[in-house]
Coordinates of C-alpha atoms and ligand atoms in Angstrom, one line a residue:
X35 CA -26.8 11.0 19.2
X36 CA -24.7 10.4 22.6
X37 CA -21.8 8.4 23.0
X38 CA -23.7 6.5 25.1
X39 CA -26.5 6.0 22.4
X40 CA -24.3 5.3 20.1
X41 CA -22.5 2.6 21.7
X42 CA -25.7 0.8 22.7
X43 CA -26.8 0.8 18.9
X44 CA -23.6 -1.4 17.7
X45 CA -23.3 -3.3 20.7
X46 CA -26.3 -4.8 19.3
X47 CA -25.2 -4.3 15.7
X48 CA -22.8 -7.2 14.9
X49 CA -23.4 -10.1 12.7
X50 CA -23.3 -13.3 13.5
X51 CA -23.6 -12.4 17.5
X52 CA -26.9 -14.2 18.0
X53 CA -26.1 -17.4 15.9
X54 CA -27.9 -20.0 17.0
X55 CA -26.5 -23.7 17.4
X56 CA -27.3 -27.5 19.0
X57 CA -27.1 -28.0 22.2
X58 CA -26.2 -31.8 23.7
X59 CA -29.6 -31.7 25.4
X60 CA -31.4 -31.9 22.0
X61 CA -31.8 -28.0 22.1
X62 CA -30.7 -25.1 20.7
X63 CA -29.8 -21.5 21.3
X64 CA -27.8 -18.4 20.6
X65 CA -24.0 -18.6 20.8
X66 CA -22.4 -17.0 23.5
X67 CA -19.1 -16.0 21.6
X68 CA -16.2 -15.3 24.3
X69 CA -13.3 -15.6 21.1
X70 CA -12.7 -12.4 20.8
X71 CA -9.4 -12.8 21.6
X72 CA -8.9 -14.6 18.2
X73 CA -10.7 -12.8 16.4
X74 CA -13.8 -10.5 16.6
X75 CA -16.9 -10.6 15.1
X76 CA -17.9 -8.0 11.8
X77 CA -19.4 -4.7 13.1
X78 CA -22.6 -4.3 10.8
X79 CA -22.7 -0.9 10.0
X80 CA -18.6 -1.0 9.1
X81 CA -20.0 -3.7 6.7
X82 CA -22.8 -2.0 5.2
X83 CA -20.2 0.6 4.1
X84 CA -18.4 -2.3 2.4
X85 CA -21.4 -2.9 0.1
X86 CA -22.6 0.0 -0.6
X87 CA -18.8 0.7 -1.8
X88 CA -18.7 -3.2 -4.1
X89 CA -21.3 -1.0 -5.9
X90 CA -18.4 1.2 -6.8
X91 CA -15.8 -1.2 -6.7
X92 CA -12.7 -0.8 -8.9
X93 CA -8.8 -1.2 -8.4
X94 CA -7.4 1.8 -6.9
X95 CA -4.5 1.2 -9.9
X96 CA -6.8 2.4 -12.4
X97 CA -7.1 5.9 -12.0
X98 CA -9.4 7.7 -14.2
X99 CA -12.9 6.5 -14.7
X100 CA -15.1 7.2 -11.8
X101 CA -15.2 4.0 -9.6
X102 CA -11.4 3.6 -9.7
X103 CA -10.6 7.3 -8.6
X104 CA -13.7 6.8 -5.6
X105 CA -11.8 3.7 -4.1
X106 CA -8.3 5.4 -4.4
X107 CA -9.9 7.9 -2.3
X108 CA -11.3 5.3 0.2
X109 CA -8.3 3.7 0.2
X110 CA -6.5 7.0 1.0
X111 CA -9.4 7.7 3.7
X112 CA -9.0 4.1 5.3
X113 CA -4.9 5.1 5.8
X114 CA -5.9 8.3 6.9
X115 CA -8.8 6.8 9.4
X116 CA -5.9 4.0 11.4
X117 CA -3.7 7.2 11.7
X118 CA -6.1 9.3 13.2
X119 CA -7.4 6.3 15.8
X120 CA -3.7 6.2 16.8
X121 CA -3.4 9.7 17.1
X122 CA -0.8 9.9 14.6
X123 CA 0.4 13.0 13.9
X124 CA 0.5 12.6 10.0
X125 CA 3.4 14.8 9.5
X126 CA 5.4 12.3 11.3
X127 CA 3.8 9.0 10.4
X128 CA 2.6 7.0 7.9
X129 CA 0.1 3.5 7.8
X130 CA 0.6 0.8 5.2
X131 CA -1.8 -2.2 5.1
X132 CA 0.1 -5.9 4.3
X133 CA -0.6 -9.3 5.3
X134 CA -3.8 -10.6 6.8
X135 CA -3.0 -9.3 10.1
X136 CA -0.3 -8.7 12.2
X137 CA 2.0 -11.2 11.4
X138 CA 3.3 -9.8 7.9
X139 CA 4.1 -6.3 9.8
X140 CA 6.4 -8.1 12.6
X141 CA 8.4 -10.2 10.1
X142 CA 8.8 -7.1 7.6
X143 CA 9.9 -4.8 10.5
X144 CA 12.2 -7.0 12.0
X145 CA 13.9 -7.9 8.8
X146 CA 14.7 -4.4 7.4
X147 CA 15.4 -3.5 11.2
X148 CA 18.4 -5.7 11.5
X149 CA 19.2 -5.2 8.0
X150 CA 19.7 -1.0 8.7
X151 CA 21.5 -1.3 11.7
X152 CA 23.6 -4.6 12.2
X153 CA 25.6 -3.2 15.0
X154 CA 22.8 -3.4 17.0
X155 CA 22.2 -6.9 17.0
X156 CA 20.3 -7.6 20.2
X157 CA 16.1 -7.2 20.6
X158 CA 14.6 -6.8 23.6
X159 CA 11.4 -8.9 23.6
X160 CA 8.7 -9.4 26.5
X161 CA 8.5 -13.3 27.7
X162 CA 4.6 -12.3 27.0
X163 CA 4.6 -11.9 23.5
X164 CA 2.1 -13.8 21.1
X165 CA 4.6 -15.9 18.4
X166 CA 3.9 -13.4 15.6
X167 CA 6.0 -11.2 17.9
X168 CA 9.1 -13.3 18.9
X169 CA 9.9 -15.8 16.6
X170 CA 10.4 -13.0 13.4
X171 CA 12.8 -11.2 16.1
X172 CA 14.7 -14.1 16.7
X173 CA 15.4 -15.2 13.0
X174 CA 16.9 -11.6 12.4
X175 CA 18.6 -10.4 15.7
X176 CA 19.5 -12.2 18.9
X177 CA 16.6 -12.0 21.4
X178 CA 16.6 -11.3 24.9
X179 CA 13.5 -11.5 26.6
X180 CA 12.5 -9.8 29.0
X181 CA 10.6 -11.4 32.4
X182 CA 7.6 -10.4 33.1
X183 CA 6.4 -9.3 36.6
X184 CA 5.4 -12.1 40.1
X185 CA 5.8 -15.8 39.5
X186 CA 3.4 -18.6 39.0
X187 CA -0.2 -18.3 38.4
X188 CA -0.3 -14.8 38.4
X189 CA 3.1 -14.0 36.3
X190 CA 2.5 -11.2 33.8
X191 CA 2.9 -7.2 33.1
X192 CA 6.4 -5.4 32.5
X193 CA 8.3 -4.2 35.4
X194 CA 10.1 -0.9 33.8
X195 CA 12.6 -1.3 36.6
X196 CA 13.5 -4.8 34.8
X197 CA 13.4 -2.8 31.3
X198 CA 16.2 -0.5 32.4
X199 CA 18.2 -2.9 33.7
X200 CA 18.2 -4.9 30.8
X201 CA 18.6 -1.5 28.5
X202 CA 21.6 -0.4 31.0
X203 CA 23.5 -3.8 30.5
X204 CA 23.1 -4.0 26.3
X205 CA 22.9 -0.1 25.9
X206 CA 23.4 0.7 22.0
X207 CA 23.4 -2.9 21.5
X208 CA 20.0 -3.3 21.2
X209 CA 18.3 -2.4 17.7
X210 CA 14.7 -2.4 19.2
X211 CA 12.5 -3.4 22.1
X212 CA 9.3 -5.5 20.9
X213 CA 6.3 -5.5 23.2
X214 CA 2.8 -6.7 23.5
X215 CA 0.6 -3.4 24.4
X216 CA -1.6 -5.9 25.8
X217 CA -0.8 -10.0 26.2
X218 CA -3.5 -12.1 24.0
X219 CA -3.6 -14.7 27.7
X220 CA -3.7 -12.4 30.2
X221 CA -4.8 -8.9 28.8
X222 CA -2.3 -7.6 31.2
X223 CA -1.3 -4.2 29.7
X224 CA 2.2 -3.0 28.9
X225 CA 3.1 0.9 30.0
X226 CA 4.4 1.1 26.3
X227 CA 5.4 5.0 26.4
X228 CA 7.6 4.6 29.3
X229 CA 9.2 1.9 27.9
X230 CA 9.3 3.8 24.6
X231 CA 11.6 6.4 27.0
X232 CA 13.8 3.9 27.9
X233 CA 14.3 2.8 24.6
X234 CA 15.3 5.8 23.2
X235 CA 17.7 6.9 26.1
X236 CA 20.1 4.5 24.0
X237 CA 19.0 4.8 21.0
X238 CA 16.3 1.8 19.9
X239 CA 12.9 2.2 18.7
X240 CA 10.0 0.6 20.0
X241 CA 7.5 -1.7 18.6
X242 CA 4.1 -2.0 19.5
X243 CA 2.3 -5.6 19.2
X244 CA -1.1 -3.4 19.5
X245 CA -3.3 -6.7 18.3
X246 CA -4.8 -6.9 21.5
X247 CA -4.4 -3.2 22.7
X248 CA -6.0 -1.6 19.9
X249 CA -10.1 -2.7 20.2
X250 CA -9.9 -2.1 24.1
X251 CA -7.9 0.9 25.3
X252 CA -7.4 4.3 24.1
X253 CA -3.8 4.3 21.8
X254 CA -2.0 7.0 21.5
X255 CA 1.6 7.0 18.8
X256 CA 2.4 10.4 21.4
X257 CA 2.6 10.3 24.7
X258 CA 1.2 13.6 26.7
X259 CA 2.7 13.2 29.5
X260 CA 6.4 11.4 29.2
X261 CA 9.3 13.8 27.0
X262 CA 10.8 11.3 23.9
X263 CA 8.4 8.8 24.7
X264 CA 6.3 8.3 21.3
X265 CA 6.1 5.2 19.5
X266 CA 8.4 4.3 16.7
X267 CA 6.0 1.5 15.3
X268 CA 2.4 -0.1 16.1
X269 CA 1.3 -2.9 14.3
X270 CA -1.9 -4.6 14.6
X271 CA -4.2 -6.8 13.3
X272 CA -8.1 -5.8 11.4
X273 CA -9.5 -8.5 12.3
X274 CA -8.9 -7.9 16.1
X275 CA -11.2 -5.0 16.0
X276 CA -14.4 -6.3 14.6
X277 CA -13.3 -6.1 11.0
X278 CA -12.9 -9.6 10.3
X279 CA -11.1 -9.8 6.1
X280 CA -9.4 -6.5 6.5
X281 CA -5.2 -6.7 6.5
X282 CA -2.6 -5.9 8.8
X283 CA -1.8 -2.2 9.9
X284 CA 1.7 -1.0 10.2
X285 CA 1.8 2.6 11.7
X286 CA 5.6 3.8 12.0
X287 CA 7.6 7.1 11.4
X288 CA 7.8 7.7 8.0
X289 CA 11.5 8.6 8.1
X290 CA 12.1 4.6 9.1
X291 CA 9.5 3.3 6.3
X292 CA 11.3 5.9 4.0
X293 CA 14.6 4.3 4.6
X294 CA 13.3 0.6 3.8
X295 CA 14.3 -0.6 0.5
X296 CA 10.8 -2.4 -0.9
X297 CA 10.6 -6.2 0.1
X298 CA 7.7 -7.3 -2.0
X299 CA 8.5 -5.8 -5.7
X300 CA 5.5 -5.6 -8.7
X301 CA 2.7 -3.2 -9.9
X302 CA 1.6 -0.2 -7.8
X303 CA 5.3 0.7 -6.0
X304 CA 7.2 1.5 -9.1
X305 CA 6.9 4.7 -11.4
X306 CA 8.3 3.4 -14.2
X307 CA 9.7 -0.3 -15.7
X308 CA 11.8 -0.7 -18.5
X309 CA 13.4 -3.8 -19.5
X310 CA 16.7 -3.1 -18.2
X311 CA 16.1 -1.2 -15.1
X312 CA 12.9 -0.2 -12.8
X313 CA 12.3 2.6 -10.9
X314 CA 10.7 2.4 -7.5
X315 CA 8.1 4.9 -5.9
X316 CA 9.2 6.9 -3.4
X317 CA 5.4 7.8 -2.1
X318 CA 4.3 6.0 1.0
X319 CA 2.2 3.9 1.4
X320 CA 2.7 2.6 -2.0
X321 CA 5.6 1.2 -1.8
X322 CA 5.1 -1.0 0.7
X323 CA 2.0 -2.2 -0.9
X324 CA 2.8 -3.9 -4.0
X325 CA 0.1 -5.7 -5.5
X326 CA -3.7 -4.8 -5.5
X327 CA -4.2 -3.9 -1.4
X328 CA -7.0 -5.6 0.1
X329 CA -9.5 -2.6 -0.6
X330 CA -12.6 -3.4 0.7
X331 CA -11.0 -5.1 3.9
X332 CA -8.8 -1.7 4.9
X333 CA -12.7 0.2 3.9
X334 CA -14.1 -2.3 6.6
X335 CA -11.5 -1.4 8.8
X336 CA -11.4 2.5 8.3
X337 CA -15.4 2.4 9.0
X338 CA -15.2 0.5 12.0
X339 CA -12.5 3.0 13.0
X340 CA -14.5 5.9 13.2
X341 CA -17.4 4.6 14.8
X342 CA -15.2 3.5 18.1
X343 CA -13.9 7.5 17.3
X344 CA -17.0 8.5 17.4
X345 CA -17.9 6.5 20.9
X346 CA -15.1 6.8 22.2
X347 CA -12.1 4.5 23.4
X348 CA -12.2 5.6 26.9
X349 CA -15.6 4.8 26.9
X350 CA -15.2 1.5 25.8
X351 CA -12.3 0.8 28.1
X352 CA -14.7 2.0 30.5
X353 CA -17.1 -0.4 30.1
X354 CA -14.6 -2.9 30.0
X355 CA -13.1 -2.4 32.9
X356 CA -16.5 -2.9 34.9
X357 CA -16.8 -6.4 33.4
X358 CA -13.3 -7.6 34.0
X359 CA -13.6 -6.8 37.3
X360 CA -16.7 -8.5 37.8
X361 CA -15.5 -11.5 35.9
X362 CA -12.3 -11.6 37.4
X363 CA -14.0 -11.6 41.4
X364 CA -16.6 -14.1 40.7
X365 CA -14.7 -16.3 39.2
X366 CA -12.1 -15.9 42.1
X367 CA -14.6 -16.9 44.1
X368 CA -15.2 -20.5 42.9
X369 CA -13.6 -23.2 44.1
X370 CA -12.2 -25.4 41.7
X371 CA -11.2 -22.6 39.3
X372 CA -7.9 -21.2 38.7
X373 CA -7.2 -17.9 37.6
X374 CA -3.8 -16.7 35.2
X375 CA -2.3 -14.0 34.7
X376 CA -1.8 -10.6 37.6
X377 CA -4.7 -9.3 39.5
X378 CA -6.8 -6.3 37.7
X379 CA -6.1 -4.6 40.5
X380 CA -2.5 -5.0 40.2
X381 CA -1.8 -4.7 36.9
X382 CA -4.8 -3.0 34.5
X383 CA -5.9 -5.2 31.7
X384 CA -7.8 -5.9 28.8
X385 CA -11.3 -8.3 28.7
X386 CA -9.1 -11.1 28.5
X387 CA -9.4 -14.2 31.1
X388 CA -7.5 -17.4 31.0
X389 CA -8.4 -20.6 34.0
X390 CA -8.2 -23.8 34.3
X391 CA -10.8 -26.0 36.4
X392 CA -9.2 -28.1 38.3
X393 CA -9.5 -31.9 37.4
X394 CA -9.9 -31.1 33.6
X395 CA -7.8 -30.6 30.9
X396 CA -8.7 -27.2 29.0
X397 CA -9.8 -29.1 26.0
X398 CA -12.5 -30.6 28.3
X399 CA -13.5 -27.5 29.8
X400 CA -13.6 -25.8 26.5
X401 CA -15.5 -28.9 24.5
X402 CA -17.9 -28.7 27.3
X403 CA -18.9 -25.1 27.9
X404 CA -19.3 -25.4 23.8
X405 CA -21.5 -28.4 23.7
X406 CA -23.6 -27.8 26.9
X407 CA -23.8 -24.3 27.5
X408 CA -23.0 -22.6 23.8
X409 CA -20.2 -20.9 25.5
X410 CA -17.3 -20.3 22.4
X411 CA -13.7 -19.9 24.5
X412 CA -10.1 -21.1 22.9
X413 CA -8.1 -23.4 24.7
X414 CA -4.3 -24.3 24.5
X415 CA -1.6 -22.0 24.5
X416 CA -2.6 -19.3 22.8
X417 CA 0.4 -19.0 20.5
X418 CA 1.9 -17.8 23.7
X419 CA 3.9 -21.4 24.6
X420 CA 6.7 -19.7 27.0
X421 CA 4.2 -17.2 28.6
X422 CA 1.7 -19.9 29.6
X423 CA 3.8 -22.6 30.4
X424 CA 6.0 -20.1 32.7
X425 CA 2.3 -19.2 34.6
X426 CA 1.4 -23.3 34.8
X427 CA 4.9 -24.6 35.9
X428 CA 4.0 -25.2 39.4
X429 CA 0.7 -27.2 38.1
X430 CA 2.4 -29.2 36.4
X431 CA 5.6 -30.0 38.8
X432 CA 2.8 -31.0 40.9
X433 CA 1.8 -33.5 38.2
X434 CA 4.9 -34.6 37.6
X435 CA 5.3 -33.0 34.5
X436 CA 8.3 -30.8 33.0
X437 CA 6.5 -27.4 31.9
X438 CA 9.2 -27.5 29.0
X439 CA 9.9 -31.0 27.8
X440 CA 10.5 -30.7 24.4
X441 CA 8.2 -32.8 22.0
X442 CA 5.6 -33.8 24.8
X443 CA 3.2 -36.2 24.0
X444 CA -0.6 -35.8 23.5
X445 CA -1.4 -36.3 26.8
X446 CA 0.9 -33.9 28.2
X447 CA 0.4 -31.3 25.6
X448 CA -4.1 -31.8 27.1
X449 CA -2.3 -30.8 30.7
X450 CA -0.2 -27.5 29.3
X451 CA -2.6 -25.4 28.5
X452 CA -5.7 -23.0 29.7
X453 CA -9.0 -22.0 28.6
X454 CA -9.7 -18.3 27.8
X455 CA -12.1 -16.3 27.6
X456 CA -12.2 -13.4 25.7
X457 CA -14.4 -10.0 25.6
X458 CA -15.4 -7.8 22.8
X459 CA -17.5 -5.2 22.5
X460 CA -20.7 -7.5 22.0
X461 CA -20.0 -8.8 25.4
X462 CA -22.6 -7.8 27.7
X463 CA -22.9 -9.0 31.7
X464 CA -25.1 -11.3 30.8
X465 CA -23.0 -13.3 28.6
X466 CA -20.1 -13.7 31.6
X467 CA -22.8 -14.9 34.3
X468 CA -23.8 -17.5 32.1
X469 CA -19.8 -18.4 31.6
X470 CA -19.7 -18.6 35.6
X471 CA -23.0 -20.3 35.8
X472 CA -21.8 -23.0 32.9
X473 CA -18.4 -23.7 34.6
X474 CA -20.1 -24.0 38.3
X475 CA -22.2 -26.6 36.4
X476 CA -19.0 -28.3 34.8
X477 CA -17.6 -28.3 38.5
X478 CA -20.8 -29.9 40.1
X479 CA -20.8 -32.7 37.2
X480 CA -16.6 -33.3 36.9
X481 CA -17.2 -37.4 37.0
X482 CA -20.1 -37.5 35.0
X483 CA -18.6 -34.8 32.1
X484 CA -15.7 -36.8 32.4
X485 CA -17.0 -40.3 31.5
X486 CA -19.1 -38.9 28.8
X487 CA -15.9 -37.2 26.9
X488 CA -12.9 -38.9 25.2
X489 CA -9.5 -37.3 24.3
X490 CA -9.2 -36.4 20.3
X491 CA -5.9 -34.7 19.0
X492 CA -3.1 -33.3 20.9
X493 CA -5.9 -30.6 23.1
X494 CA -9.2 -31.7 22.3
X495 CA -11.9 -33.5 23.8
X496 CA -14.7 -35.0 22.1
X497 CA -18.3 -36.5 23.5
X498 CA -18.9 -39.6 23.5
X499 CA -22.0 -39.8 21.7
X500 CA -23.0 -35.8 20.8
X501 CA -21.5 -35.0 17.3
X502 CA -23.4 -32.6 15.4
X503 CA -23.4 -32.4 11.6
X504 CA -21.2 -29.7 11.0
X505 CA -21.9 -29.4 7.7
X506 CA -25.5 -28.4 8.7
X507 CA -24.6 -25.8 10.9
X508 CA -22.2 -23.8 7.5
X509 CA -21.6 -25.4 4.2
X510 CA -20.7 -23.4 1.6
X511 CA -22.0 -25.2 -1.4
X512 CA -25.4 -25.1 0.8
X513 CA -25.0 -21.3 1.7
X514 CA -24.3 -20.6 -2.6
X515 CA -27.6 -23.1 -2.9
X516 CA -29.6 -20.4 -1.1
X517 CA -28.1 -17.4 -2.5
X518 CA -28.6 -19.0 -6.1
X519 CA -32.0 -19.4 -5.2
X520 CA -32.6 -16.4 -3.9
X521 CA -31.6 -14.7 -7.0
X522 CA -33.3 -16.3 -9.1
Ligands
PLP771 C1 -1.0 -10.3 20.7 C2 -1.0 -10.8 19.3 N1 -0.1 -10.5 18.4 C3 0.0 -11.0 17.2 C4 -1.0 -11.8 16.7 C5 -1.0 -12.3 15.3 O1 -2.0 -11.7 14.5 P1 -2.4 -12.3 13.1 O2 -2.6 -13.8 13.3 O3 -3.7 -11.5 12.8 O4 -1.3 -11.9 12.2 C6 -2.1 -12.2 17.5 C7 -3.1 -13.1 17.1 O5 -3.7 -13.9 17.8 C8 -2.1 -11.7 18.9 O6 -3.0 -12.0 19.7

């Protein structure tokens, strides 16, 4: 089978893509799901895997009967699976799983970081970075951030000129530089292995944020091309690449895991307990997993791995690419829309878009293209508050409102915000020229979607009169009901 074949065959594989749900106009249809930002949707041949292996399933801490010494391998092969899609030269590196996603990684990293080398106490952070990858920085280290490229609307991507000026004033002050490969608002992508360079010139690692890297572009832990320029540590998120319950990844050089006393203590990291003393494993990854791992979600994971191996990320970057850019100039091409974030052709980014339409609040544009046009987009701020707010603050001067006010009301918090919509491999042309078709529509109806809508919450909007059952559309008990049934 081609590449080609291949990814045609699970572009049409994933579950839940076609979902159908109500309409305001009394219909219904499949979801268009542009979320992927937030979190993909389960690739169905990664989760046939899954089952088959519950038919097996055992705790990797048992180790002789059958089952158990199957999943310690496919636990093993899932470890060995993220370092391979990295390129991870497994000499060098090693993967532990922790967390639910990203977040655990960051706060773990940045803890022991500061603890090993206290001298260093400034991080260099990027003023794009999702929360997950500031705030555990800050509570360890002092932070400096580091502006990103332009101003305004179109503010975003790392100028490496900016990078070494910062490394040249802190020098072997700085512990680490934290980065985003790619931002989760704009998509606009971070030349991580020459920044990686600059880092070590003085010493400091770097850390990848790869949650919104590692589903759309090729990643590489070694650069080809730059001398001293690999990656110290990559962290992302399962669930950001279409294995939705899988953990968090933490690829780093096994030499700085080796030197990080265990945080989380209990079964599966020591080699021995006695009642006066314990003795901890020295074998990565085990001792930073303590506890049983999330099995079946880092299987998920590792077989969802090899399938974009075996298409291949530049072809899926590829394909990308064609679609951003078609996105990006038809929607640049409608009045009444505004556009976030640098040019494609400026700086290269991921399936990522974030607008605004002017005369409504994102939670209007986002309630709308949900309730009219089955369109699924996030709206707010994206865990991203200083990046967005720095790309909105002429917006909002212009309505008279500070971009930074601490504590803003509701009403203000409706204004500081964007819609976005986000790309995954499911995402075909069709699914964006309905997105442009449904927000020329919004445009061409602004008074009457406004007088049929009413503020809820600090971002939301809610219609008037259109307020499906949720319940109806997933319950839990009702979904148990059927399976029940079904097996009876
Ligand atoms: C760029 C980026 N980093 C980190 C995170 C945090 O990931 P998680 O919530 O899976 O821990 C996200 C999630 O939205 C993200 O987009």
């Amino acid at each position: 089978m081609s590449d080609q074949q291949l990814l045609q065959i699970i572009q049409n594989s994933f579950v839940g893509k076609d979902t159908v749900y109500p309409t305001v106009n009394g219909k219904s249809s499949p979801r268009r799901y542009l979320d992927s930002a937030a979190s993909t949707l389960m690739m169905a041949p990664a989760f046939e895997v899954t089952k088959l292996f519950l038919q097996h399933y055992a705790s990797t801490h048992s180790k002789l009967h059958y089952a158990a010494r199957g999943a310690s391998e496919a636990f093993d092969w899932a470890h060995q699976t993220v370092l391979r899609f990295v390129g991870a030269d497994t000499g060098k590196y090693s993967c532990y799983f922790s967390g639910s996603g990203a977040t655990a990684g960051f706060n773990r990293i940045s803890s022991e970081f500061s603890a090993q080398r206290p001298e260093r106490n400034i991080v260099l952070v990027s003023e794009m970075e999702h929360h997950s990858n500031d705030l555990p920085h800050r509570a360890h280290s002092e932070v400096v951030h580091i502006p990103a490229m332009g101003e305004g609307p179109a503010y975003g991507g790392l100028d490496i000129e900016v990078v070494r000026a910062l490394i040249e004033k802190h020098g072997e002050k700085i512990n680490y530089i934290a980065v985003t490969g790619a931002s989760n608002v704009t998509g606009a992508l971070t030349p991580i292995h020459q920044i990686a360079q600059l880092a070590h010139s003085v010493g400091a690692y770097l850390l990848v944020d790869a949650s919104q890297m590692i589903a759309h572009a090729p990643v590489s832990m070694k650069s080809d091309s730059l001398e001293n320029a690999d990656i110290d540590v990559l962290i992302f998120s399962g669930h950001k690449i279409y294995a939705p319950g899988s953990p968090g990844a933490v690829i780093a050089h096994s030499s700085l895991l080796e030197n990080m006393a265990p945080c989380e203590l209990g079964g599966g990291m020591v080699t021995d307990v006695y009642l006066e003393q314990y003795m901890m494993s020295e074998v990565l990854p085990d001792r930073e997993e303590a506890g049983t791992p999330n099995i079946v979600g880092a299987i998920t994971l590792g077989a969802v791995l090899e399938v974009l191996m075996r298409i291949g990320m530049d072809t899926i970057r590829e394909k990308e690419i064609h679609l951003i850019d078609m996105l990006w100039e038809k929607l640049s091409a409608i009045d009444g829309v505004n556009l976030y974030g640098p040019a494609p052709g400026d700086v290269p980014r991921t399936g990522t878009m974030t607008f605004n339409l002017k005369g409504f609040d994102h939670g209007l544009t986002a309630a709308a293209l949900n309730d009219f046009h089955n369109i699924q987009v996030r709206n707010g701020c994206f865990c991203a508050h200083p990046y967005v707010r720095e790309m909105l603050k002429r917006e909002l001067w212009e309505m008279d409102i500070d971009p930074n006010a601490l504590n803003a009301e509701a009403d203000i918090e409706r204004k500081r915000g964007m819609a976005r919509a986000s790309l995954g491999l499911y995402t075909g042309e069709d699914d964006l020229l309905a997105l442009i078709e449904a927000i020329k529509d919004l445009i061409a109806r602004k008074d009457e979607i406004h007088s049929i809508y009413h503020p809820v919450g600090s971002n939301g909007y809610q219609h008037n009169h259109y307020s499906p059952d949720l319940a109806s559309i997933f319950n839990p008990l009702v979904a148990l009901e059927k399976a029940l049934e079904g097996s009876n």
